[in-house]
Structure formats: C-alpha cells, structure tokens
mmCIF file of C-alpha atoms and ligand atoms in Angstrom:
data_model
loop_
_atom_site.group_PDB
_atom_site.id
_atom_site.type_symbol
_atom_site.label_atom_id
_atom_site.label_comp_id
_atom_site.label_asym_id
_atom_site.label_seq_id
_atom_site.Cartn_x
_atom_site.Cartn_y
_atom_site.Cartn_z
ATOM 1 C CA MET A 1 -174.208 -29.708 26.956
ATOM 2 C CA ASN A 2 -174.462 -32.988 25.079
ATOM 3 C CA GLU A 3 -177.591 -34.645 26.607
ATOM 4 C CA THR A 4 -176.640 -38.182 25.539
ATOM 5 C CA VAL A 5 -175.800 -40.549 28.362
ATOM 6 C CA TYR A 6 -173.112 -42.844 26.992
ATOM 7 C CA ASP A 7 -172.682 -46.363 28.291
ATOM 8 C CA VAL A 8 -168.974 -45.667 28.341
ATOM 9 C CA ILE A 9 -166.663 -42.746 27.768
ATOM 10 C CA ILE A 10 -163.158 -43.799 26.821
ATOM 11 C CA ILE A 11 -160.501 -41.251 27.679
ATOM 12 C CA GLY A 12 -157.589 -41.710 25.301
ATOM 13 C CA GLY A 13 -157.166 -42.330 21.596
ATOM 14 C CA GLY A 14 -154.120 -44.607 21.595
ATOM 15 C CA PRO A 15 -154.111 -48.405 21.136
ATOM 16 C CA ALA A 16 -155.690 -49.043 24.564
ATOM 17 C CA GLY A 17 -158.570 -46.595 24.137
ATOM 18 C CA LEU A 18 -159.270 -47.487 20.527
ATOM 19 C CA THR A 19 -159.191 -51.237 21.146
ATOM 20 C CA ALA A 20 -161.551 -50.751 24.093
ATOM 21 C CA ALA A 21 -163.818 -48.719 21.790
ATOM 22 C CA ILE A 22 -163.821 -51.425 19.093
ATOM 23 C CA TYR A 23 -164.999 -53.920 21.693
ATOM 24 C CA THR A 24 -167.586 -51.732 23.467
ATOM 25 C CA SER A 25 -169.135 -50.336 20.295
ATOM 26 C CA ARG A 26 -169.204 -53.779 18.669
ATOM 27 C CA ALA A 27 -171.041 -54.974 21.789
ATOM 28 C CA SER A 28 -173.641 -52.228 21.077
ATOM 29 C CA LEU A 29 -172.578 -50.076 24.024
ATOM 30 C CA LYS A 30 -172.985 -46.387 23.292
ATOM 31 C CA THR A 31 -169.374 -45.269 23.226
ATOM 32 C CA LEU A 32 -167.635 -41.918 23.133
ATOM 33 C CA ILE A 33 -163.886 -41.644 22.663
ATOM 34 C CA LEU A 34 -162.209 -38.517 23.997
ATOM 35 C CA ALA A 35 -159.131 -39.056 21.901
ATOM 36 C CA GLY A 36 -156.942 -36.296 23.335
ATOM 37 C CA GLN A 37 -155.508 -33.150 21.875
ATOM 38 C CA PRO A 38 -153.414 -33.931 19.874
ATOM 39 C CA ALA A 39 -155.116 -37.301 19.403
ATOM 40 C CA GLY A 40 -153.574 -40.705 18.989
ATOM 41 C CA GLY A 41 -150.997 -41.014 21.743
ATOM 42 C CA GLN A 42 -147.382 -42.051 21.485
ATOM 43 C CA LEU A 43 -147.782 -44.145 18.322
ATOM 44 C CA THR A 44 -148.395 -40.985 16.350
ATOM 45 C CA LEU A 45 -144.884 -39.889 17.337
ATOM 46 C CA THR A 46 -143.304 -43.130 16.162
ATOM 47 C CA SER A 47 -142.219 -43.916 12.641
ATOM 48 C CA GLU A 48 -142.319 -47.552 11.649
ATOM 49 C CA VAL A 49 -143.859 -50.168 13.969
ATOM 50 C CA GLU A 50 -142.483 -53.622 13.229
ATOM 51 C CA ASN A 51 -143.689 -55.597 16.226
ATOM 52 C CA PHE A 52 -147.454 -55.139 16.085
ATOM 53 C CA PRO A 53 -148.856 -58.534 15.086
ATOM 54 C CA GLY A 54 -150.565 -58.711 11.727
ATOM 55 C CA PHE A 55 -148.222 -56.386 9.859
ATOM 56 C CA PRO A 56 -145.284 -58.518 8.690
ATOM 57 C CA ASP A 57 -143.916 -55.659 6.590
ATOM 58 C CA GLY A 58 -144.291 -53.140 9.423
ATOM 59 C CA ILE A 59 -146.642 -50.190 9.517
ATOM 60 C CA MET A 60 -146.190 -46.500 10.271
ATOM 61 C CA GLY A 61 -147.425 -45.564 13.765
ATOM 62 C CA PRO A 62 -149.903 -42.885 12.596
ATOM 63 C CA GLU A 63 -151.306 -45.259 9.968
ATOM 64 C CA LEU A 64 -151.845 -47.987 12.568
ATOM 65 C CA ILE A 65 -153.687 -45.535 14.816
ATOM 66 C CA GLY A 66 -155.753 -44.332 11.829
ATOM 67 C CA LEU A 67 -156.829 -47.911 11.097
ATOM 68 C CA MET A 68 -157.830 -48.490 14.730
ATOM 69 C CA GLN A 69 -159.867 -45.265 14.692
ATOM 70 C CA LYS A 70 -161.612 -46.342 11.513
ATOM 71 C CA GLN A 71 -162.438 -49.736 13.016
ATOM 72 C CA ALA A 72 -163.905 -48.202 16.197
ATOM 73 C CA ILE A 73 -165.962 -45.653 14.253
ATOM 74 C CA LYS A 74 -167.209 -48.380 11.898
ATOM 75 C CA PHE A 75 -168.869 -50.079 14.870
ATOM 76 C CA GLY A 76 -170.540 -46.836 15.944
ATOM 77 C CA ALA A 77 -168.131 -45.250 18.444
ATOM 78 C CA GLU A 78 -168.247 -41.450 18.477
ATOM 79 C CA TYR A 79 -164.861 -39.768 18.341
ATOM 80 C CA VAL A 80 -163.847 -36.280 19.456
ATOM 81 C CA GLU A 81 -160.350 -34.813 19.637
ATOM 82 C CA GLU A 82 -160.612 -33.386 23.147
ATOM 83 C CA ASN A 83 -158.825 -33.937 26.446
ATOM 84 C CA ALA A 84 -160.545 -34.832 29.688
ATOM 85 C CA ALA A 85 -160.074 -32.009 32.174
ATOM 86 C CA LYS A 86 -162.309 -33.119 35.045
ATOM 87 C CA ILE A 87 -164.480 -36.042 36.086
ATOM 88 C CA THR A 88 -167.297 -35.729 38.612
ATOM 89 C CA GLY A 89 -170.171 -37.942 39.730
ATOM 90 C CA SER A 90 -170.406 -41.576 40.690
ATOM 91 C CA ALA A 91 -171.564 -44.944 39.398
ATOM 92 C CA GLU A 92 -174.870 -44.398 41.187
ATOM 93 C CA LYS A 93 -175.612 -40.901 39.849
ATOM 94 C CA GLY A 94 -173.709 -41.188 36.588
ATOM 95 C CA PHE A 95 -170.398 -39.595 35.615
ATOM 96 C CA SER A 96 -169.770 -36.271 33.963
ATOM 97 C CA VAL A 97 -166.580 -35.588 32.022
ATOM 98 C CA VAL A 98 -165.683 -31.988 31.226
ATOM 99 C CA SER A 99 -163.234 -31.624 28.372
ATOM 100 C CA GLY A 100 -160.432 -29.116 28.006
ATOM 101 C CA SER A 101 -162.609 -27.240 25.523
ATOM 102 C CA GLY A 102 -165.367 -26.926 28.148
ATOM 103 C CA ASN A 103 -167.765 -29.518 26.699
ATOM 104 C CA GLU A 104 -169.557 -31.782 29.143
ATOM 105 C CA TYR A 105 -170.294 -35.447 28.449
ATOM 106 C CA LYS A 106 -172.256 -37.917 30.584
ATOM 107 C CA ALA A 107 -171.719 -41.641 30.992
ATOM 108 C CA LYS A 108 -172.506 -44.671 33.091
ATOM 109 C CA THR A 109 -168.900 -45.856 33.052
ATOM 110 C CA ILE A 110 -165.471 -44.557 32.149
ATOM 111 C CA ILE A 111 -162.352 -46.248 30.810
ATOM 112 C CA VAL A 112 -159.237 -44.201 31.527
ATOM 113 C CA ALA A 113 -156.747 -44.923 28.735
ATOM 114 C CA SER A 114 -154.952 -41.599 28.690
ATOM 115 C CA GLY A 115 -151.453 -43.047 28.375
ATOM 116 C CA ALA A 116 -148.094 -41.880 29.611
ATOM 117 C CA SER A 117 -145.750 -39.509 27.885
ATOM 118 C CA ALA A 118 -142.043 -40.129 27.614
ATOM 119 C CA LYS A 119 -139.897 -37.255 28.795
ATOM 120 C CA TRP A 120 -137.557 -35.816 26.178
ATOM 121 C CA LEU A 121 -134.492 -33.622 26.617
ATOM 122 C CA PRO A 122 -135.566 -30.037 25.963
ATOM 123 C CA LEU A 123 -133.282 -29.509 22.965
ATOM 124 C CA GLU A 124 -134.309 -28.234 19.546
ATOM 125 C CA SER A 125 -132.179 -30.943 17.896
ATOM 126 C CA VAL A 126 -133.977 -33.655 19.924
ATOM 127 C CA GLN A 127 -137.381 -32.387 18.799
ATOM 128 C CA ARG A 128 -136.264 -32.133 15.198
ATOM 129 C CA LEU A 129 -134.766 -35.637 15.037
ATOM 130 C CA ARG A 130 -137.532 -37.460 16.908
ATOM 131 C CA GLY A 131 -138.323 -40.585 14.886
ATOM 132 C CA LYS A 132 -135.216 -39.931 12.759
ATOM 133 C CA GLY A 133 -132.647 -41.418 15.085
ATOM 134 C CA VAL A 134 -133.865 -40.013 18.395
ATOM 135 C CA SER A 135 -136.277 -42.339 20.150
ATOM 136 C CA ALA A 136 -137.802 -42.959 23.567
ATOM 137 C CA CYS A 137 -138.389 -46.675 23.073
ATOM 138 C CA ALA A 138 -135.594 -49.175 22.492
ATOM 139 C CA THR A 139 -138.012 -52.090 22.165
ATOM 140 C CA CYS A 140 -139.775 -50.243 19.349
ATOM 141 C CA ASP A 141 -136.816 -48.791 17.502
ATOM 142 C CA GLY A 142 -133.647 -50.656 18.573
ATOM 143 C CA PHE A 143 -133.769 -52.971 15.593
ATOM 144 C CA PHE A 144 -133.312 -50.042 13.189
ATOM 145 C CA PHE A 145 -129.833 -49.498 14.644
ATOM 146 C CA LYS A 146 -128.441 -52.925 13.877
ATOM 147 C CA GLY A 147 -124.651 -52.704 13.661
ATOM 148 C CA LYS A 148 -124.592 -49.048 14.705
ATOM 149 C CA VAL A 149 -123.318 -47.357 17.858
ATOM 150 C CA VAL A 150 -126.076 -45.798 19.983
ATOM 151 C CA ALA A 151 -126.374 -43.880 23.254
ATOM 152 C CA VAL A 152 -128.962 -43.928 26.022
ATOM 153 C CA VAL A 153 -129.588 -40.896 28.235
ATOM 154 C CA GLY A 154 -130.540 -41.643 31.852
ATOM 155 C CA GLY A 155 -129.333 -43.496 34.897
ATOM 156 C CA GLY A 156 -132.493 -45.248 36.125
ATOM 157 C CA ASP A 157 -133.764 -48.799 35.602
ATOM 158 C CA SER A 158 -135.302 -47.855 32.261
ATOM 159 C CA ALA A 159 -131.920 -46.671 30.989
ATOM 160 C CA MET A 160 -130.269 -49.928 32.089
ATOM 161 C CA GLU A 161 -133.012 -51.992 30.514
ATOM 162 C CA GLU A 162 -132.942 -50.026 27.267
ATOM 163 C CA ALA A 163 -129.144 -50.216 27.092
ATOM 164 C CA LEU A 164 -129.117 -53.976 27.703
ATOM 165 C CA PHE A 165 -131.783 -54.468 25.058
ATOM 166 C CA LEU A 166 -129.851 -52.354 22.566
ATOM 167 C CA THR A 167 -126.742 -54.529 22.942
ATOM 168 C CA LYS A 168 -128.631 -57.169 20.940
ATOM 169 C CA PHE A 169 -128.252 -54.961 17.885
ATOM 170 C CA SER A 170 -125.490 -52.475 18.564
ATOM 171 C CA PRO A 171 -121.762 -53.151 18.887
ATOM 172 C CA LYS A 172 -121.502 -50.365 21.468
ATOM 173 C CA VAL A 173 -123.999 -48.586 23.704
ATOM 174 C CA TYR A 174 -123.032 -45.492 25.670
ATOM 175 C CA VAL A 175 -125.055 -44.765 28.801
ATOM 176 C CA LEU A 176 -124.925 -41.032 29.446
ATOM 177 C CA THR A 177 -125.824 -40.027 32.995
ATOM 178 C CA ARG A 178 -125.959 -36.506 34.329
ATOM 179 C CA GLY A 179 -124.964 -37.748 37.790
ATOM 180 C CA GLY A 180 -121.769 -39.377 38.998
ATOM 181 C CA LYS A 181 -121.072 -43.080 39.406
ATOM 182 C CA ASP A 182 -122.504 -43.222 42.925
ATOM 183 C CA SER A 183 -125.683 -41.219 42.364
ATOM 184 C CA LEU A 184 -127.496 -43.387 39.838
ATOM 185 C CA LYS A 185 -131.148 -44.190 40.443
ATOM 186 C CA ALA A 186 -130.948 -47.659 38.909
ATOM 187 C CA SER A 187 -131.405 -50.667 41.189
ATOM 188 C CA LYS A 188 -128.209 -52.527 42.091
ATOM 189 C CA ILE A 189 -129.107 -55.591 40.080
ATOM 190 C CA MET A 190 -129.897 -53.679 36.880
ATOM 191 C CA LEU A 191 -126.796 -51.545 37.266
ATOM 192 C CA LYS A 192 -124.625 -54.626 37.792
ATOM 193 C CA ARG A 193 -126.033 -56.281 34.680
ATOM 194 C CA ALA A 194 -125.325 -53.193 32.609
ATOM 195 C CA GLN A 195 -121.852 -52.720 34.071
ATOM 196 C CA GLU A 196 -120.967 -56.326 33.358
ATOM 197 C CA ASN A 197 -121.989 -56.082 29.728
ATOM 198 C CA GLU A 198 -118.865 -55.373 27.714
ATOM 199 C CA LYS A 199 -120.783 -53.567 24.965
ATOM 200 C CA ILE A 200 -122.000 -50.928 27.426
ATOM 201 C CA GLU A 201 -119.819 -47.940 28.309
ATOM 202 C CA PHE A 202 -120.928 -45.517 31.007
ATOM 203 C CA VAL A 203 -120.169 -41.831 30.549
ATOM 204 C CA PHE A 204 -120.888 -40.126 33.873
ATOM 205 C CA ASP A 205 -121.427 -36.452 34.753
ATOM 206 C CA THR A 206 -122.606 -35.845 31.228
ATOM 207 C CA GLU A 207 -125.014 -33.398 29.668
ATOM 208 C CA VAL A 208 -126.119 -33.734 26.055
ATOM 209 C CA LEU A 209 -125.721 -30.360 24.367
ATOM 210 C CA GLU A 210 -126.828 -31.237 20.855
ATOM 211 C CA VAL A 211 -127.782 -34.070 18.567
ATOM 212 C CA ILE A 212 -125.929 -33.542 15.312
ATOM 213 C CA GLY A 213 -127.558 -34.204 11.939
ATOM 214 C CA GLU A 214 -130.201 -32.905 9.573
ATOM 215 C CA ASN A 215 -132.420 -35.876 8.738
ATOM 216 C CA ALA A 216 -130.561 -38.571 10.668
ATOM 217 C CA VAL A 217 -128.251 -38.636 13.659
ATOM 218 C CA SER A 218 -124.587 -38.295 12.735
ATOM 219 C CA GLY A 219 -123.227 -37.711 16.224
ATOM 220 C CA ILE A 220 -123.841 -36.062 19.594
ATOM 221 C CA LYS A 221 -122.172 -33.190 21.372
ATOM 222 C CA ILE A 222 -121.791 -33.672 25.118
ATOM 223 C CA LYS A 223 -120.317 -31.793 28.046
ATOM 224 C CA ASN A 224 -118.728 -33.045 31.234
ATOM 225 C CA THR A 225 -120.602 -31.260 34.009
ATOM 226 C CA GLN A 226 -117.592 -31.379 36.345
ATOM 227 C CA SER A 227 -114.778 -30.208 34.066
ATOM 228 C CA GLY A 228 -116.882 -28.319 31.504
ATOM 229 C CA GLU A 229 -115.041 -30.172 28.741
ATOM 230 C CA GLU A 230 -117.068 -30.579 25.532
ATOM 231 C CA LYS A 231 -116.751 -33.548 23.183
ATOM 232 C CA VAL A 232 -118.352 -34.866 20.014
ATOM 233 C CA PHE A 233 -119.129 -38.577 19.733
ATOM 234 C CA ASP A 234 -119.359 -38.903 15.982
ATOM 235 C CA ASP A 235 -119.822 -42.678 16.146
ATOM 236 C CA VAL A 236 -123.289 -42.331 17.731
ATOM 237 C CA LYS A 237 -126.078 -42.878 15.173
ATOM 238 C CA GLY A 238 -129.033 -43.259 17.523
ATOM 239 C CA LEU A 239 -129.975 -41.558 20.786
ATOM 240 C CA PHE A 240 -132.493 -43.069 23.206
ATOM 241 C CA MET A 241 -134.226 -41.093 25.932
ATOM 242 C CA ALA A 242 -134.701 -42.995 29.202
ATOM 243 C CA ILE A 243 -135.249 -40.065 31.529
ATOM 244 C CA GLY A 244 -138.638 -41.175 32.789
ATOM 245 C CA HIS A 245 -142.281 -41.155 31.777
ATOM 246 C CA LYS A 246 -145.148 -39.059 33.033
ATOM 247 C CA PRO A 247 -148.538 -40.755 33.230
ATOM 248 C CA ASN A 248 -151.347 -38.514 31.997
ATOM 249 C CA THR A 249 -153.341 -38.535 35.207
ATOM 250 C CA ASP A 250 -153.562 -34.896 36.312
ATOM 251 C CA PHE A 251 -157.332 -34.869 35.720
ATOM 252 C CA LEU A 252 -157.770 -37.864 38.067
ATOM 253 C CA ALA A 253 -156.074 -36.386 41.122
ATOM 254 C CA GLY A 254 -158.267 -36.690 44.196
ATOM 255 C CA LEU A 255 -160.673 -39.073 42.465
ATOM 256 C CA VAL A 256 -158.864 -42.272 41.508
ATOM 257 C CA ASP A 257 -156.061 -43.869 43.540
ATOM 258 C CA LEU A 258 -152.698 -43.150 41.965
ATOM 259 C CA GLY A 259 -149.490 -44.961 42.883
ATOM 260 C CA PRO A 260 -146.282 -43.209 43.957
ATOM 261 C CA LEU A 261 -145.233 -42.726 40.324
ATOM 262 C CA GLY A 262 -148.622 -41.218 39.426
ATOM 263 C CA TYR A 263 -149.941 -44.235 37.510
ATOM 264 C CA VAL A 264 -153.492 -45.513 38.091
ATOM 265 C CA VAL A 265 -153.450 -48.535 40.360
ATOM 266 C CA PRO A 266 -155.957 -51.159 39.215
ATOM 267 C CA VAL A 267 -157.586 -52.860 42.206
ATOM 268 C CA ASP A 268 -159.167 -55.844 40.458
ATOM 269 C CA ASN A 269 -158.004 -56.470 36.898
ATOM 270 C CA THR A 270 -159.064 -53.261 35.155
ATOM 271 C CA LYS A 271 -161.277 -51.869 37.915
ATOM 272 C CA THR A 272 -160.050 -48.859 39.860
ATOM 273 C CA ASN A 273 -160.954 -47.969 43.428
ATOM 274 C CA VAL A 274 -163.903 -45.944 42.053
ATOM 275 C CA GLU A 275 -166.858 -48.086 41.006
ATOM 276 C CA GLY A 276 -167.618 -47.587 37.316
ATOM 277 C CA ILE A 277 -164.157 -46.253 36.440
ATOM 278 C CA PHE A 278 -161.843 -48.688 34.682
ATOM 279 C CA VAL A 279 -158.269 -48.361 33.462
ATOM 280 C CA ALA A 280 -156.416 -49.544 30.343
ATOM 281 C CA GLY A 281 -153.014 -49.117 28.737
ATOM 282 C CA ASP A 282 -149.868 -47.288 29.746
ATOM 283 C CA VAL A 283 -151.651 -45.039 32.253
ATOM 284 C CA GLY A 284 -151.996 -48.163 34.403
ATOM 285 C CA ASP A 285 -148.819 -49.904 33.304
ATOM 286 C CA TRP A 286 -145.414 -48.399 34.028
ATOM 287 C CA LYS A 287 -143.652 -51.585 33.082
ATOM 288 C CA TYR A 288 -144.435 -52.997 29.640
ATOM 289 C CA ARG A 289 -145.541 -49.897 27.675
ATOM 290 C CA GLN A 290 -146.053 -51.634 24.321
ATOM 291 C CA ALA A 291 -148.724 -50.856 21.736
ATOM 292 C CA VAL A 292 -149.821 -54.471 21.705
ATOM 293 C CA SER A 293 -149.924 -54.838 25.498
ATOM 294 C CA ALA A 294 -151.911 -51.577 25.698
ATOM 295 C CA ALA A 295 -154.325 -52.886 23.068
ATOM 296 C CA GLY A 296 -154.780 -56.117 25.032
ATOM 297 C CA PHE A 297 -155.350 -54.121 28.218
ATOM 298 C CA GLY A 298 -157.997 -52.073 26.344
ATOM 299 C CA CYS A 299 -159.791 -55.217 25.221
ATOM 300 C CA VAL A 300 -159.883 -56.554 28.778
ATOM 301 C CA ALA A 301 -161.206 -53.251 30.168
ATOM 302 C CA ALA A 302 -163.981 -53.228 27.559
ATOM 303 C CA LEU A 303 -165.008 -56.778 28.486
ATOM 304 C CA ASP A 304 -165.017 -55.799 32.169
ATOM 305 C CA VAL A 305 -167.232 -52.778 31.397
ATOM 306 C CA GLU A 306 -169.580 -54.934 29.372
ATOM 307 C CA LYS A 307 -169.988 -57.399 32.250
ATOM 308 C CA TYR A 308 -170.337 -54.609 34.779
ATOM 309 C CA LEU A 309 -173.116 -52.905 32.806
ATOM 310 C CA ALA A 310 -174.893 -56.190 32.300
ATOM 311 C CA GLY A 311 -174.949 -56.508 36.082
ATOM 312 C CA LYS A 312 -172.825 -59.631 36.035
ATOM 313 C CA GLU A 313 -170.148 -58.138 38.271
HETATM 314 P P1 NDP B 401 -136.220 -42.859 37.024
HETATM 315 O O1 NDP B 401 -136.923 -41.664 37.520
HETATM 316 O O2 NDP B 401 -135.917 -43.966 37.964
HETATM 317 O O3 NDP B 401 -134.818 -42.407 36.384
HETATM 318 C C1 NDP B 401 -134.760 -41.332 35.493
HETATM 319 C C2 NDP B 401 -133.303 -41.100 35.135
HETATM 320 O O4 NDP B 401 -133.268 -40.079 34.162
HETATM 321 C C3 NDP B 401 -132.436 -40.639 36.289
HETATM 322 O O5 NDP B 401 -131.145 -41.151 36.134
HETATM 323 C C4 NDP B 401 -132.422 -39.123 36.109
HETATM 324 O O6 NDP B 401 -131.260 -38.486 36.597
HETATM 325 C C5 NDP B 401 -132.407 -39.028 34.602
HETATM 326 N N1 NDP B 401 -132.916 -37.757 34.141
HETATM 327 C C6 NDP B 401 -134.122 -37.195 34.419
HETATM 328 N N2 NDP B 401 -134.234 -36.006 33.779
HETATM 329 C C7 NDP B 401 -133.073 -35.837 33.091
HETATM 330 C C8 NDP B 401 -132.582 -34.817 32.256
HETATM 331 N N3 NDP B 401 -133.312 -33.734 31.978
HETATM 332 N N4 NDP B 401 -131.333 -34.955 31.729
HETATM 333 C C9 NDP B 401 -130.602 -36.073 31.982
HETATM 334 N N5 NDP B 401 -131.013 -37.082 32.777
HETATM 335 C C10 NDP B 401 -132.233 -36.954 33.327
HETATM 336 O O7 NDP B 401 -137.091 -43.351 35.736
HETATM 337 P P2 NDP B 401 -137.112 -44.768 35.031
HETATM 338 O O8 NDP B 401 -137.977 -44.597 33.836
HETATM 339 O O9 NDP B 401 -135.753 -45.284 34.829
HETATM 340 O O10 NDP B 401 -137.881 -45.709 36.054
HETATM 341 C C11 NDP B 401 -139.195 -45.402 36.520
HETATM 342 C C12 NDP B 401 -139.633 -46.494 37.505
HETATM 343 O O11 NDP B 401 -139.827 -47.707 36.803
HETATM 344 C C13 NDP B 401 -138.596 -46.764 38.586
HETATM 345 O O12 NDP B 401 -139.256 -47.040 39.780
HETATM 346 C C14 NDP B 401 -137.901 -47.990 38.086
HETATM 347 O O13 NDP B 401 -137.322 -48.770 39.115
HETATM 348 C C15 NDP B 401 -139.025 -48.728 37.375
HETATM 349 N N6 NDP B 401 -138.501 -49.594 36.315
HETATM 350 C C16 NDP B 401 -138.193 -50.889 36.622
HETATM 351 C C17 NDP B 401 -137.702 -51.749 35.673
HETATM 352 C C18 NDP B 401 -137.407 -53.141 36.030
HETATM 353 O O14 NDP B 401 -137.485 -53.491 37.180
HETATM 354 N N7 NDP B 401 -137.079 -53.996 35.103
HETATM 355 C C19 NDP B 401 -137.442 -51.299 34.286
HETATM 356 C C20 NDP B 401 -137.764 -49.909 34.069
HETATM 357 C C21 NDP B 401 -138.259 -49.110 35.058
HETATM 358 P P3 NDP B 401 -131.158 -37.983 38.124
HETATM 359 O O15 NDP B 401 -130.955 -39.208 38.941
HETATM 360 O O16 NDP B 401 -129.996 -37.083 38.063
HETATM 361 O O17 NDP B 401 -132.457 -37.294 38.427
#
C-alpha cells in the first residue's frame, strides 16, 4: 500500500481531472491523478479539436490531453494510469481508493472526474472509422462535414439536437431511428423542431448494417427492420452516433447520490452528498459535454477543494 495521504485524489484523466490537478497541485495540495485505463478520456478518441480556446489552428485531441498532463505534472501532481474500482472511508477518517489493479491510495478529499462514454453501434466498420467520418459529437466534428450529407443514429433528444446542429453545415441530415414514428424517445418540442427543419429527413425502422469506406465514409448500408429491405445511402459522408451516453459511475454506486441517468448529482456547486467528495466534468454533466466546459468544471472543483481543506467551507 502507498502510505502517502494525498490532499486530493482526482479520478479521471480527461480535461476536467487534469484541469483540477493543475489547480490543486499549483496550490501546493498533494495531488494524485488516477487517470483511467486507458487514460485520457474521450478527447483521446477525437481527431482534431477546433473549439478549445487558445488553439486557433486546432489541435489533435490526444495532443491537447498530453499538454494538460504535462502541465499538471509540472506543478507536482502524481499521475498513474489506473481506474478507481472502489472508494471507502469518510471525510472524518480519510478516504481510501482501491484501483482496478488492486493498489490502495489514501486521501483527505476526492474529485470524481471519471467522465461519460458515448455509446457506439457495435459494428466493426464503426470502430474502424471512428474519427474518420464516424463521430459521437456533432458540436466537435460537425464543421468538418461542411457541404456534405450526414446521418445521425438515434431517436432521443440528443439525436434531435445533433441533427439540428448539423443542418448548419450539411445540406441534408438523415435521422436514422430503429423505432417507428410513434416510438421515439425525443421530447415533443425537440422532435417538432427537427421535423420542421427541411434539411432533416427521418428514416424510421432502420438498422445500420455497415459504414462503407476504408479511411473515410463513402456511404452507409441500412436495413428496414419491418420489410427487411436493404439499401445503400452513398451520399452519406459522415455518421453521428446519438444513442446515449453512459456515465462512468459504477464504482460510486451506494456511496454517492446518482441521478436517474446514473450521473453524479452535485448538491452545492461541485460538492456531492458525501462530505469531502467533489465532482467535475461530464460525469456530473449530461447536458453540455464539452472539453472546455469540463475543464472549467474541473477548475471550480479544485477551488472548492482548496477552500474546503483550508477550513473555509
Ligand atoms: P436517450 O436514451 O433518450 O435516447 C437514445 C436513443 O438511441 C433512442 O432513440 C434509442 O432507441 C436509440 N438507441 C439506443 N441504442 C441503440 C442502438 N443500439 N441502435 C440504434 N438506436 C439505438 O438518450 P439521449 O442521449 O438522446 O438523451 C439522454 C437524456 O438527455 C434524455 O433524458 C434527454 O431528454 C436528455 N437530453 C436533453 C436535451 C435537451 O433538452 N436539449 C439534449 C440532449 C439530451 P430506442 O428508443 O429504440 O431505445
């Protein structure tokens, strides 16, 4: 067992966790980052990031994460590529975090910044073309499809929002839903907005069989689940997943209050219902899910931890 008692253990090595670590370590708090396995969060699965302030020419997601890591380590944060498997203890007695590799770490406070993972269709072609025309974030990648026809998979609010956003760039956006017209999960208002947009075309009762292309998307093969009829849409050059996200909160079950969707529910800014445990980034934010909003959330959590440890709150 590592005998060090850290001021703060940060669970998560994405923009939220690393920004929190820059702030806590720069404030001379003894900081350990459990960066995950694989480390780095969703940005490491993205190609170019064009909307993170400070990089007018864009920056590759893994490079951005690498720079954040470097900055946190420069100020003294320790960094291990391990997942949190279990948290025990309390603010009074101190917390213990056991990692997936069986190591145990002790701390006075914890920032949970473990993120949320987008769900992807379980197709080999989807895996292969991730970041090469298949994306799970229209806000991040929509711009790359200027003037091109794209498709969104899903029938919930995220799908409607992504499709509406994509109409800013694309002449045509297909929304592919596996259910029929009357079984969509999207709220009435979002659905109405999407239906009223003339660039959006709904294709109901549809399963995606394959994304066609080697290094870029050149079309999609779909099947009508009612008739069994298969079709190729060779005009589609980008495919967006909007089939839900899963917050990475399994290790918190029974300890920290989770909302109905499984996300951590902050009770007072970044504080959770458990004294000494704070939250930052997508794991506590089902709505905005941006690298820069996660980074801001991480900064705020670090400042809250700093105040808490100084006995000011
Ligand atoms: P939802 O769970 O609401 O919807 C997921 C959609 O993906 C459903 O249409 C579902 O189909 C479909 N789906 C799931 N798995 C597959 C699959 N393997 N193949 C094809 N389709 C699949 O998730 P969202 O991310 O849309 O929304 C999550 C929450 O966030 C909701 O509460 C939503 O209201 C909220 N939200 C609100 C927004 C807003 O108010 N502006 C914007 C975005 C989200 P099926 O119905 O058949 O299961």
